[in-house]
Short mmCIF file of C-alpha atoms in Angstrom, two decimals:
data_model
loop_
_atom_site.label_atom_id
_atom_site.label_comp_id
_atom_site.label_asym_id
_atom_site.label_seq_id
_atom_site.Cartn_x
_atom_site.Cartn_y
_atom_site.Cartn_z
CA MET A 1 37.37 306.83 204.96
CA SER A 2 36.65 305.36 208.34
CA GLY A 3 34.28 302.79 206.73
CA GLU A 4 36.95 301.64 204.26
CA VAL A 5 39.45 301.12 207.08
CA ASP A 6 36.93 299.13 209.07
CA GLY A 7 36.14 296.95 206.03
CA TYR A 8 39.84 296.38 205.40
CA LYS A 9 40.35 295.32 209.03
CA GLU A 10 37.43 292.91 208.87
CA GLY A 11 38.78 291.31 205.67
CA MET A 12 42.25 290.87 207.16
CA LEU A 13 40.80 289.33 210.31
CA THR A 14 38.73 286.90 208.22
CA LEU A 15 41.79 285.85 206.18
CA LEU A 16 43.84 285.44 209.35
CA ALA A 17 41.16 283.30 211.00
CA GLN A 18 40.90 281.07 207.90
CA ALA A 19 44.69 280.64 207.70
CA THR A 20 44.79 279.75 211.40
CA ALA A 21 42.05 277.14 210.92
CA ASP A 22 43.85 275.62 207.93
CA THR A 23 47.12 275.46 209.87
CA ALA A 24 45.39 273.72 212.79
CA ALA A 25 43.74 271.26 210.44
CA GLN A 26 47.07 270.45 208.84
CA ALA A 27 48.71 270.05 212.23
CA GLN A 28 46.24 267.31 213.23
CA PRO A 29 46.53 264.06 211.15
CA SER A 30 43.27 262.95 209.61
CA ALA A 31 41.64 259.58 210.18
CA TRP A 32 42.54 258.76 206.55
CA ALA A 33 46.23 259.33 207.28
CA PHE A 34 46.01 257.10 210.32
CA GLY A 35 44.34 254.46 208.17
CA PHE A 36 47.04 254.70 205.53
CA ASP A 37 49.82 254.35 208.09
CA ASN A 38 48.15 251.39 209.76
CA LEU A 39 47.54 249.62 206.44
CA PHE A 40 51.10 250.24 205.34
CA TRP A 41 52.63 248.70 208.45
CA VAL A 42 50.15 245.82 208.46
CA ALA A 43 51.11 245.09 204.85
CA ILE A 44 54.82 245.22 205.68
CA LEU A 45 54.29 242.92 208.66
CA PHE A 46 52.24 240.51 206.51
CA ILE A 47 54.95 240.37 203.85
CA PHE A 48 57.68 239.72 206.41
CA LEU A 49 55.71 237.02 208.22
CA THR A 50 54.67 235.18 205.07
CA ALA A 51 58.20 235.43 203.64
CA ILE A 52 59.61 233.86 206.81
CA ILE A 53 56.97 231.13 206.79
CA SER A 54 57.63 230.44 203.10
CA ALA A 55 61.39 230.21 203.72
CA VAL A 56 60.86 227.74 206.57
CA ILE A 57 58.52 225.65 204.40
CA ARG A 58 61.00 225.58 201.53
CA LEU A 59 63.80 224.48 203.85
CA ARG A 60 61.73 221.66 205.36
CA GLN A 61 59.78 220.59 202.29
CA LYS A 62 61.16 217.37 200.75
CA ASP A 63 59.99 215.30 197.84
CA LYS A 64 57.61 212.61 199.12
CA CYS A 65 59.06 209.87 196.92
CA LEU A 66 62.65 210.64 197.91
CA LYS A 67 61.61 210.69 201.58
CA LEU A 68 60.59 207.03 201.22
CA MET A 69 64.30 206.22 200.78
CA HIS A 70 65.57 208.51 203.56
CA ASP A 71 68.02 206.83 205.96
CA TYR A 72 68.05 203.54 204.00
CA HIS A 73 70.91 201.81 202.19
CA VAL A 74 70.30 202.51 198.48
CA SER A 75 71.98 202.32 195.10
CA TYR A 76 72.19 205.63 193.23
CA LEU A 77 72.34 205.27 189.43
CA ASN A 78 72.87 208.20 187.09
CA VAL A 79 72.11 208.45 183.39
CA ASN A 80 75.71 207.88 182.29
CA GLY A 81 75.63 204.42 183.85
CA ARG A 82 77.74 205.03 186.94
CA ALA A 83 76.62 203.54 190.24
CA SER A 84 77.15 204.66 193.84
CA TRP A 85 75.79 203.17 197.04
CA GLY A 86 75.41 203.99 200.70
CA ASP A 87 72.97 205.46 203.23
CA LEU A 88 70.75 208.17 201.77
CA ARG A 89 70.01 211.50 203.44
CA VAL A 90 67.24 213.56 201.85
CA TYR A 91 67.17 217.37 202.10
CA SER A 92 64.95 220.03 200.60
CA GLN A 93 67.62 221.03 198.06
CA GLY A 94 69.14 217.66 197.19
CA VAL A 95 70.38 214.37 198.64
CA GLU A 96 73.55 213.10 200.28
CA LEU A 97 74.88 209.56 199.90
CA LEU A 98 77.07 208.37 202.79
CA PHE A 99 79.44 205.65 201.56
CA ASP A 100 79.71 202.31 203.36
CA ALA A 101 83.45 202.97 203.77
CA PRO A 102 85.60 206.08 203.15
CA TYR A 103 87.44 206.26 199.84
CA THR A 104 91.00 207.60 199.66
CA THR A 105 92.10 209.10 196.34
CA ARG A 106 95.59 208.77 194.82
CA ARG A 107 96.39 212.22 196.20
CA GLY A 108 95.42 211.17 199.71
CA LEU A 109 92.03 212.93 199.82
CA LEU A 110 89.44 211.18 201.99
CA LYS A 111 85.88 211.06 200.60
CA SER A 112 83.17 209.61 202.82
CA GLY A 113 80.08 210.68 200.87
CA VAL A 114 78.78 212.58 197.87
CA MET A 115 76.27 215.44 197.74
CA VAL A 116 73.85 215.65 194.82
CA TYR A 117 72.20 219.06 194.51
CA GLN A 118 68.69 219.75 193.28
CA ALA A 119 69.74 220.68 189.74
CA GLU A 120 71.90 217.54 189.48
CA LEU A 121 69.01 215.23 190.36
CA ALA A 122 67.91 215.60 186.75
CA GLN A 123 70.88 213.32 185.91
CA CYS A 124 69.63 210.60 188.25
CA GLN A 125 68.25 207.49 186.59
CA ALA A 126 67.04 205.61 189.65
CA LEU A 127 67.34 205.06 193.40
CA CYS A 128 67.10 201.35 194.20
CA ARG A 129 66.63 199.55 197.51
CA ILE A 130 67.00 195.84 198.15
CA VAL A 131 66.16 194.03 201.40
CA ALA A 132 69.53 192.27 201.50
CA GLY A 133 71.28 195.61 202.03
CA LEU A 134 69.22 196.69 205.07
CA THR A 135 69.90 196.35 208.77
CA ASP A 136 67.37 194.63 211.03
CA GLN A 137 65.98 198.00 212.12
CA GLU A 138 65.72 199.20 208.51
CA LYS A 139 63.89 196.00 207.60
CA ARG A 140 61.35 196.63 210.36
CA ASP A 141 60.96 200.27 209.27
CA ARG A 142 60.47 199.15 205.66
CA LYS A 143 57.76 196.63 206.66
CA ARG A 144 55.89 199.38 208.49
CA GLN A 145 56.33 201.68 205.51
CA ILE A 146 54.97 199.03 203.12
CA ARG A 147 52.01 198.29 205.40
CA GLN A 148 51.06 201.96 205.77
CA THR A 149 51.37 202.54 202.03
CA PHE A 150 49.53 199.50 200.69
CA ASN A 151 46.89 199.38 203.45
CA PRO A 152 46.44 203.00 204.57
CA GLY A 153 44.16 203.77 207.49
CA LEU A 154 41.22 206.16 207.46
CA LEU A 155 43.31 209.10 208.73
CA ARG A 156 45.96 208.60 206.03
CA LYS A 157 43.31 208.34 203.31
CA THR A 158 41.56 211.47 204.58
CA TRP A 159 44.79 213.48 204.67
CA ARG A 160 45.66 212.41 201.13
CA SER A 161 42.19 213.48 199.95
CA ILE A 162 42.65 216.88 201.62
CA ARG A 163 46.02 217.33 199.95
CA ASN A 164 44.55 216.41 196.57
CA LEU A 165 41.72 218.91 197.13
CA PHE A 166 44.17 221.69 197.93
CA ASN A 167 46.15 220.91 194.81
CA THR A 168 42.98 220.96 192.71
CA ILE A 169 41.91 224.41 193.94
CA LYS A 170 45.43 225.87 194.18
CA ASP A 171 45.31 227.70 190.84
CA ALA A 172 41.79 228.97 191.49
CA PHE A 173 42.81 230.25 194.94
CA ASN A 174 45.85 232.08 193.55
CA LYS A 175 43.81 233.75 190.81
CA ALA A 176 41.08 234.74 193.25
CA PHE A 177 43.62 236.16 195.69
CA SER A 178 45.30 238.20 192.93
CA ALA A 179 41.93 239.51 191.78
CA PHE A 180 41.03 240.46 195.36
CA VAL A 181 44.27 242.43 195.85
CA GLY A 182 43.79 244.22 192.53
CA GLN A 183 40.18 245.15 193.23
CA PHE A 184 41.00 246.27 196.78
CA ALA A 185 43.65 248.62 195.39
CA LYS A 186 41.12 250.25 193.07
CA VAL A 187 38.62 251.14 195.78
CA ASN A 188 41.23 251.99 198.43
CA PRO A 189 44.18 254.12 197.27
CA ALA A 190 45.92 253.52 200.59
CA SER A 191 46.42 249.84 199.63
CA ARG A 192 48.93 250.62 196.86
CA VAL A 193 51.65 249.04 198.96
CA LEU A 194 49.87 245.70 198.53
CA THR A 195 49.50 246.33 194.81
CA SER A 196 53.23 246.90 194.40
CA GLN A 197 53.86 243.58 196.16
CA GLN A 198 51.09 241.66 194.41
CA GLY A 199 53.44 239.30 192.58
CA HIS A 200 55.35 238.60 195.77
CA VAL A 201 52.17 238.02 197.75
CA THR A 202 50.86 235.62 195.09
CA GLU A 203 54.13 233.69 195.17
CA ILE A 204 53.87 233.38 198.93
CA GLY A 205 50.33 232.05 198.63
CA THR A 206 51.49 229.46 196.09
CA THR A 207 54.27 228.31 198.42
CA LEU A 208 51.93 227.99 201.38
CA LEU A 209 49.40 226.01 199.37
CA SER A 210 52.06 223.73 197.87
CA ALA A 211 53.13 222.76 201.38
CA VAL A 212 49.66 221.35 201.98
CA GLY A 213 48.85 220.40 198.41
CA ASN A 214 49.92 217.32 196.53
CA ALA A 215 50.73 216.46 192.93
CA TYR A 216 47.40 215.09 191.77
CA GLU A 217 46.85 213.04 188.64
CA PRO A 218 43.56 211.14 188.55
CA MET A 219 44.93 208.40 186.28
CA LEU A 220 47.80 207.56 188.65
CA GLU A 221 45.72 208.14 191.77
CA GLN A 222 43.49 205.20 190.86
CA HIS A 223 46.51 202.87 190.92
CA ILE A 224 48.00 203.85 194.30
CA GLY A 225 48.70 200.58 196.15
CA GLN A 226 47.89 198.56 193.01
CA PRO A 227 50.23 196.42 190.86
CA VAL A 228 51.71 198.31 187.92
CA ILE A 229 54.65 198.04 185.51
CA LEU A 230 57.25 200.80 185.53
CA GLU A 231 58.99 201.56 182.26
CA LEU A 232 62.56 202.78 182.85
CA ALA A 233 64.79 204.38 180.23
CA SER A 234 68.36 203.10 179.80
CA PRO A 235 70.40 206.07 178.51
CA ALA A 236 73.70 204.23 179.08
CA ASP A 237 72.57 201.15 177.14
CA PRO A 238 74.00 201.20 173.58
CA GLU A 239 70.64 200.01 172.25
CA LYS A 240 68.69 202.59 174.36
CA LYS A 241 66.02 200.03 175.15
CA VAL A 242 63.67 200.53 178.06
CA VAL A 243 63.38 197.97 180.85
CA GLU A 244 60.29 197.10 182.86
CA PHE A 245 59.90 196.49 186.58
CA SER A 246 56.72 195.23 188.16
CA GLY A 247 55.59 196.32 191.60
CA TYR A 248 53.03 198.36 193.48
CA LEU A 249 52.64 202.09 192.91
CA VAL A 250 53.53 203.68 196.24
CA ASP A 251 53.42 207.39 195.44
CA TYR A 252 54.21 210.04 192.86
CA THR A 253 55.07 213.71 192.72
CA ASP A 254 55.57 216.09 189.84
CA LYS A 255 59.24 214.99 189.66
CA PHE A 256 59.48 211.40 190.95
CA VAL A 257 57.57 208.14 191.01
CA ALA A 258 57.99 205.25 193.50
CA VAL A 259 57.23 201.56 192.84
CA PHE A 260 57.90 198.97 195.58
CA ASN A 261 57.65 195.21 195.98
CA VAL A 262 56.69 193.38 199.14
CA ASP A 263 59.17 190.54 198.50
CA HIS A 264 62.51 190.79 196.73
CA GLU A 265 62.82 187.20 195.53
CA PRO A 266 65.59 186.83 192.92
CA ILE A 267 65.23 185.10 189.57
CA GLU A 268 68.53 183.35 190.14
CA THR A 269 71.59 183.45 192.36
CA ILE A 270 75.03 183.50 190.73
CA GLU A 271 78.37 182.67 192.31
CA LEU A 272 81.54 183.00 190.23
CA GLU A 273 85.27 182.73 190.74
CA LEU A 274 87.09 184.59 187.98
CA THR A 275 90.65 185.24 186.88
CA ASP A 276 89.68 186.62 183.47
CA SER A 277 86.82 188.53 181.86
CA HIS A 278 83.49 186.76 181.68
CA GLU A 279 80.09 187.30 180.05
CA GLN A 280 76.77 185.52 180.27
CA ALA A 281 73.09 186.29 179.94
CA GLY A 282 72.26 189.57 181.67
CA PHE A 283 75.73 190.82 182.64
CA LYS A 284 79.44 190.91 181.87
CA VAL A 285 82.56 191.15 184.03
CA THR A 286 85.69 192.86 182.71
CA MET A 287 88.92 192.07 184.55
CA ALA A 288 91.93 194.39 184.64
CA GLU A 289 95.16 194.18 186.65
CA LYS A 290 93.96 196.29 189.58
CA ASP A 291 90.20 196.47 189.12
CA VAL A 292 87.11 194.64 187.96
CA THR A 293 84.13 196.21 186.15
CA ILE A 294 80.66 194.67 186.38
CA THR A 295 78.03 195.77 183.84
CA CYS A 296 74.35 194.88 183.67
CA ASN A 297 73.12 194.40 180.09
CA GLY A 298 69.87 192.51 180.65
CA PHE A 299 66.26 193.36 181.31
CA ALA A 300 66.47 192.13 184.90
CA ALA A 301 68.35 194.09 187.57
CA LEU A 302 71.69 192.73 188.72
CA VAL A 303 72.35 192.78 192.48
CA VAL A 304 76.05 192.56 193.40
CA GLN A 305 75.80 191.11 196.88
CA GLN A 306 79.43 190.42 197.71
CA ILE A 307 82.93 190.54 196.26
CA ARG A 308 85.88 188.57 197.66
CA CYS A 309 89.48 189.04 196.55
CA GLY A 310 92.19 187.38 198.60
CA ARG A 311 91.53 188.09 202.27
CA GLN A 312 89.34 191.10 201.52
CA VAL A 313 85.58 190.51 201.66
CA SER A 314 83.10 193.32 200.96
CA ASP A 315 79.30 193.28 201.19
CA LEU A 316 77.74 195.68 198.69
CA ALA A 317 74.02 195.01 198.07
CA LEU A 318 74.48 197.15 194.96
CA VAL A 319 71.72 197.22 192.34
CA LEU A 320 72.58 197.71 188.65
CA THR A 321 69.94 198.23 185.96
CA ASN A 322 70.42 197.85 182.23
CA GLY A 323 73.46 199.85 181.06
CA ALA A 324 74.74 200.60 184.59
CA SER A 325 78.18 199.46 185.74
CA VAL A 326 80.48 199.59 188.73
CA GLN A 327 84.26 199.49 188.98
CA LEU A 328 85.79 197.79 192.02
CA SER A 329 89.38 197.37 193.12
CA ARG A 330 91.12 193.98 193.23
CA GLU A 331 94.48 192.60 194.30
CA PRO A 332 96.68 191.95 191.24
CA GLY A 333 96.96 188.29 190.36
CA MET A 334 94.29 187.17 192.84
CA PRO A 335 91.04 185.52 191.70
CA VAL A 336 87.82 187.40 192.26
CA ARG A 337 84.81 185.68 193.78
CA LEU A 338 81.43 187.26 193.11
CA LYS A 339 78.05 186.57 194.66
CA MET A 340 75.25 188.14 192.63
CA GLU A 341 71.52 187.89 191.96
CA ARG A 342 69.28 188.75 189.07
CA THR A 343 65.86 190.11 190.01
CA ARG A 344 62.86 192.03 188.74
CA ARG A 345 61.59 192.77 192.24
CA LEU A 346 63.01 195.71 194.14
CA ASP A 347 62.06 199.10 195.55
CA ILE A 348 62.75 201.83 193.03
CA VAL A 349 62.29 205.61 192.92
CA CYS A 350 62.88 207.27 189.54
CA PRO A 351 62.69 210.77 188.09
CA ARG A 352 59.65 211.02 185.86
CA SER A 353 61.93 212.29 183.10
CA GLN A 354 63.47 208.78 183.06
CA ALA A 355 60.53 206.55 183.96
CA ALA A 356 56.78 206.23 183.61
CA VAL A 357 54.07 203.98 185.01
CA ARG A 358 53.09 202.51 181.67
CA PHE A 359 50.84 199.50 182.38
CA ALA A 360 48.38 198.34 185.00
CA SER A 361 49.18 194.82 186.17
CA ARG A 362 46.20 193.55 188.14
CA GLN A 363 43.98 190.69 187.11
CA ILE A 364 40.62 191.63 185.63
CA ALA A 365 37.81 190.68 187.99
CA PRO A 366 35.23 188.26 186.52
CA GLU A 367 32.38 190.73 187.01
CA ARG A 368 34.23 193.28 184.85
CA ARG A 369 34.72 190.94 181.92
CA ARG A 370 32.38 191.04 178.99
CA ARG A 371 29.82 188.27 179.11
CA ASN A 372 30.16 185.65 176.36
CA TRP A 373 33.14 187.53 174.91
CA LEU A 374 36.33 185.69 173.96
CA GLY A 375 38.89 188.47 174.10
CA LEU A 376 42.56 188.61 173.15
CA ALA A 377 45.31 190.88 174.51
CA PRO A 378 47.34 192.97 172.04
CA LEU A 379 50.91 191.92 171.23
CA LEU A 380 52.92 194.60 173.04
CA GLU A 381 56.51 193.43 172.52
CA GLU A 382 58.77 191.69 170.06
CA ARG A 383 59.22 187.96 170.55
CA GLU A 384 62.85 187.95 171.64
CA ASP A 385 64.56 186.34 174.60
CA ARG A 386 66.80 188.83 176.34
CA SER A 387 67.56 188.05 179.95
#
């Protein structure tokens, strides 16, 4: 009996010692637990930091083509043919056009500018700039802009090449990063927090790369700084015909394209004094009792430089393309004097949904021509004379 009691005591002591050891082990966190906690908070910190960086980038990131027109006097044309003009301010989520003078509505509301949000930019047909509408400082800034664009230095060329490289490898980097996160989660269960945020992390990586990257199209890239012909749609034109503007390809993005000219020499200068409606090649003027409407209906752009009615004189430097029109006020019974120009040379930025660089326009070098070959260019347009 004594032996059984002793055996029972020994068994109880063994169980008690094992329970005590297990309790002590549970009371002390393992290295694995420490690793899990550290990884969790590192992941949270990473997500917060990258989200903040992405938000800052999105707020500061502006379309490169629109930035070319920032703080210049421009004409804003939308697809329904209406024109506005003023100083342009470019933001990450749209643009603001500050009018040359405040406008007071019939209800006494004062409007000094219009804001066009990102979604509404799809209704833009073109942003046009003409030298005649710029201040002396803006003219100097434009000359420097033209020089840097058409004759870029080594640093500018290198930076553009780096941006193009980042854009080329962007998709590969995103896929590789996603694969890395997925594989890391398989071998390390503690990294499930990263797995649950994989889509968010990938989005952040895309945003960071897009800030450095650049829309890259090899066909257009070869024509940067070279003469091209831009084909612009005319949704407001009853005939829906496209118009063409020659110039030098300045830049492009996935949404916009920019074509500039060094000189803005007009085809002709027009000065009219009207008391009734008038029409001639390239434009028409419709007179009403209290307003006058000017419409461009030719292939060349119409620049409304100045309007004079009675003692009121207004400088506009407003550009109208085919189908676009503007309505201006006039004093009843007073003749209207207009100073206008027709031109095919201007600075223009267009949404790529409305325009395309269709033709190269440089002369073919003699060494590139076929030897002993008498070539002929294709007939690319109908033989009609439309100003």
